[in-house]
Tab-separated table of C-alpha atoms in Angstrom:
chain	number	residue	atom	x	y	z
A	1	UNK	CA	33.283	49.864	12.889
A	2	UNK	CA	30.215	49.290	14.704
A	3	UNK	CA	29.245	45.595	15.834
A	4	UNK	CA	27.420	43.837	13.508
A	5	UNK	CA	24.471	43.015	16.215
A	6	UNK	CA	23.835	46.755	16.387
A	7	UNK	CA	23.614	46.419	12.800
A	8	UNK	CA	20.892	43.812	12.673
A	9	UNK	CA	19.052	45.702	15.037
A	10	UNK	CA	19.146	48.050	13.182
A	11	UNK	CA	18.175	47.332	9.781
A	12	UNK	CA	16.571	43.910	10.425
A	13	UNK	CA	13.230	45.142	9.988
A	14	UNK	CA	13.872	46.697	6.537
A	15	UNK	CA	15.646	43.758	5.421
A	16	UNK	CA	12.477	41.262	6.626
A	17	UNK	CA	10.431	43.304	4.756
A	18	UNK	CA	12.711	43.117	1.407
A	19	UNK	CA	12.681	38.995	1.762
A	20	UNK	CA	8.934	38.974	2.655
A	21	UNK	CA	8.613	41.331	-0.670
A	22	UNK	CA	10.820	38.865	-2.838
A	23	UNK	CA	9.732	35.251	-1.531
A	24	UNK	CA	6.278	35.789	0.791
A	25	UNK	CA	5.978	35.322	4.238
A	26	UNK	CA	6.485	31.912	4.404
A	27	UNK	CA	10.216	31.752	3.206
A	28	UNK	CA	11.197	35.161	4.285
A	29	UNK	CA	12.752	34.285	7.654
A	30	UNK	CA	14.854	31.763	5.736
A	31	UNK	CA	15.882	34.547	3.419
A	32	UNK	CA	16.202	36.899	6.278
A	33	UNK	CA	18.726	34.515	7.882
A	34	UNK	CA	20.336	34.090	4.931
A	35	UNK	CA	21.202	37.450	4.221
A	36	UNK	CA	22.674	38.489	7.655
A	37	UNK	CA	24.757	34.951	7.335
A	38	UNK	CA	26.410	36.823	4.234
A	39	UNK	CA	26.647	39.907	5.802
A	40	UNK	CA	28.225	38.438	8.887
A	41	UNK	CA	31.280	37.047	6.874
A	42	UNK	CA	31.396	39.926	4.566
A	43	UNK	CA	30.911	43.092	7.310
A	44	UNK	CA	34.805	43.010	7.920
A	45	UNK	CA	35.970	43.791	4.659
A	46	UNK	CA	33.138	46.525	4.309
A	47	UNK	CA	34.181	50.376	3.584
A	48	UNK	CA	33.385	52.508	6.632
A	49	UNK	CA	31.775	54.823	4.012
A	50	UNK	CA	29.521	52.017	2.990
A	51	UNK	CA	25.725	52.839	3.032
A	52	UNK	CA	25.202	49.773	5.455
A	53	UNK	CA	21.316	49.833	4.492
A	54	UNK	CA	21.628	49.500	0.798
A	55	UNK	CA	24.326	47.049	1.404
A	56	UNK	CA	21.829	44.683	3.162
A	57	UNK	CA	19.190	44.840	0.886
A	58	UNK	CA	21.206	44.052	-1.936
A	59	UNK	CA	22.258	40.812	-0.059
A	60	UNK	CA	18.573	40.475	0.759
A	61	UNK	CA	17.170	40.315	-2.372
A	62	UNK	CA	19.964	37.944	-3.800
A	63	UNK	CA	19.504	35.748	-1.043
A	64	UNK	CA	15.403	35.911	-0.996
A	65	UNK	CA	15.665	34.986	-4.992
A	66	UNK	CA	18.349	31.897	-4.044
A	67	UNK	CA	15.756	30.616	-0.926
A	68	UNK	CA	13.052	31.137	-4.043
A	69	UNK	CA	14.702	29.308	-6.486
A	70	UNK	CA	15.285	26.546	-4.052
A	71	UNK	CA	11.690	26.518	-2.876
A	72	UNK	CA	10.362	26.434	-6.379
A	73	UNK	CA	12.109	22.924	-6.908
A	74	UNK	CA	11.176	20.899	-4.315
A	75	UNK	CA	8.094	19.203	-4.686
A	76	UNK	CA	4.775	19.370	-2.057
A	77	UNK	CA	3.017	16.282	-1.645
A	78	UNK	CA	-0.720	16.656	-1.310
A	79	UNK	CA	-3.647	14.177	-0.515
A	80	UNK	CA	-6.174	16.079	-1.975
A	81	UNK	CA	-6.446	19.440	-3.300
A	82	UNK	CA	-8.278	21.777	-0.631
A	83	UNK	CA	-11.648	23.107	-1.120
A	84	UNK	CA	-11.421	27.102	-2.179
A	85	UNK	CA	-12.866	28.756	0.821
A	86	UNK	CA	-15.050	32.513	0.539
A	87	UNK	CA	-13.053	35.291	-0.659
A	88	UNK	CA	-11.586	37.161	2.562
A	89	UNK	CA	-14.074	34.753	5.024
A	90	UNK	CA	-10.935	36.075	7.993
A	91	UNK	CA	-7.811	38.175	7.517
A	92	UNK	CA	-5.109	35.468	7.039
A	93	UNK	CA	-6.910	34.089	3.607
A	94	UNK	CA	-6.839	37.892	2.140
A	95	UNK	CA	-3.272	38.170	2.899
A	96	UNK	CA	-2.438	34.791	1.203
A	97	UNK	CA	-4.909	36.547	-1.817
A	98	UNK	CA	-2.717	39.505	-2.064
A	99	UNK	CA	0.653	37.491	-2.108
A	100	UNK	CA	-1.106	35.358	-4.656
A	101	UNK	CA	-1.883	38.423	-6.395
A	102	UNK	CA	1.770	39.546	-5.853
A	103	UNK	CA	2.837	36.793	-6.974
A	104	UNK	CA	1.130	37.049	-10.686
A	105	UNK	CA	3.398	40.326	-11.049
A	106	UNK	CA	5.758	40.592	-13.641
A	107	UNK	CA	9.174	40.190	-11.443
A	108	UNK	CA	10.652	43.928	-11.877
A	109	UNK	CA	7.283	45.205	-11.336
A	110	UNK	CA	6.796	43.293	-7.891
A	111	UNK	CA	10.240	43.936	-6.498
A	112	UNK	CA	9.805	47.891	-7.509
A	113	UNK	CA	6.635	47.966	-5.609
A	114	UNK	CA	8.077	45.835	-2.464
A	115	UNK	CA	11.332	47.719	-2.657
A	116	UNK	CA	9.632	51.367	-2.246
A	117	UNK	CA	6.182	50.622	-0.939
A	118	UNK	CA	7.776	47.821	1.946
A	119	UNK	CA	11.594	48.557	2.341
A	120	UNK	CA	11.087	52.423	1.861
A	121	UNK	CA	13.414	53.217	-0.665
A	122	UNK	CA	14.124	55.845	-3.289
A	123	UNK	CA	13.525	54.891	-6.834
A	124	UNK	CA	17.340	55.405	-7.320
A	125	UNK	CA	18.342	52.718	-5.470
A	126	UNK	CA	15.436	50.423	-6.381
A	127	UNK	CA	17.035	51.313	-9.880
A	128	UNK	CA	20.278	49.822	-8.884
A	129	UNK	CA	19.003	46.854	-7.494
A	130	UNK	CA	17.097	46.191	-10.598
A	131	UNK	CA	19.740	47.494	-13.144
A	132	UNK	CA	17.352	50.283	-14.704
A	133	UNK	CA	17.008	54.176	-14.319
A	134	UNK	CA	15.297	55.183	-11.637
A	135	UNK	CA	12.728	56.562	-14.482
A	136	UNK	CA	12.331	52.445	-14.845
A	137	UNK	CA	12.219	51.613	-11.793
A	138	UNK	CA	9.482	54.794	-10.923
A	139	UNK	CA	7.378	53.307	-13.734
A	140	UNK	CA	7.422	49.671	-13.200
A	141	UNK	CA	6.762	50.266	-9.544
A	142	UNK	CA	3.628	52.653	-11.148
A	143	UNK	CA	2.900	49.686	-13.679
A	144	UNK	CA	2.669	46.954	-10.475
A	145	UNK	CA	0.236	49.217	-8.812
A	146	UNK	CA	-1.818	49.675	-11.182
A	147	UNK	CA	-1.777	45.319	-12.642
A	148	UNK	CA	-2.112	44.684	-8.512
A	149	UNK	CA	-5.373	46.818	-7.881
A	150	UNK	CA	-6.480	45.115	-11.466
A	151	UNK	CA	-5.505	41.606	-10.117
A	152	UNK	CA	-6.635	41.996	-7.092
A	153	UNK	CA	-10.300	43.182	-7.195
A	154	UNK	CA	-10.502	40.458	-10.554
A	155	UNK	CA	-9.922	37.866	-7.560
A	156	UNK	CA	-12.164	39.653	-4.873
A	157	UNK	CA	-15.404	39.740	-7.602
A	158	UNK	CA	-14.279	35.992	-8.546
């Protein structure tokens, strides 16, 4: 079995982009950690046949929902809410736009279009992550497109 740190190297970068997919940028290095924790303790018992990469994302999307769920309850005090600033004025307020936008997704949609469009995968195993067909998994990913360009240039006009 290979080490596990030639592992992260590896397939850290896909599995960064799954969490950043799932929970944003903000909580996807918690996520990220997260999932190669699991994986650590779990790598020893893993088949040798085992597709190590579809392995990790599975973790990784189980473990970017749990760092979202946790997120979600705790509460952010605020002073004052901040003023809305122009649409795309400098790069870093369209990115938080188009996670905002992201965000708005329907769940399966979002993940479909993360999971092939960020992490690279096939719509099979995007299906098995999600528990559809990949026919499901083709069309929701299709579906999020489609409600993101919608979303998005609704916000941009705003």
């Amino acid at each position: 079995m290979r080490p596990f740190e030639d592992v992260v190297a590896e397939h850290g970068a896909t599995v960064l982009r799954v969490c950043r997919a799932v929970v944003g940028p903000v909580d996807a290095e918690d996520a990220w950690s997260e999932t190669f924790l699991s994986a650590l303790r779990a790598y020893p018992r893993l088949p040798a046949d085992a597709n190590v990469e579809a392995w990790l994302v599975t973790i990784a999307h189980r473990r970017a929902l749990d760092v979202g769920r946790a997120t979600s309850r705790r509460a952010v005090p605020t002073d004052s809410v901040p003023e809305r600033q122009a649409p795309h004025a400098d790069p870093a307020a369209r990115d938080r736009d188009l996670w905002a936008a992201l965000q708005r997704l329907p769940t399966k949609q979002r993940q479909a279009l993360a999971y092939h469009h960020l992490a690279g995968l096939p719509y099979a195993e995007i299906a098995a992550l999600l528990g559809n067909s990949p026919d499901a998994a083709r069309r929701a990913a299709a579906d999020g497109l489609k409600t993101l360009r919608r979303i998005y240039l609704e916000d941009e006009t705003a």
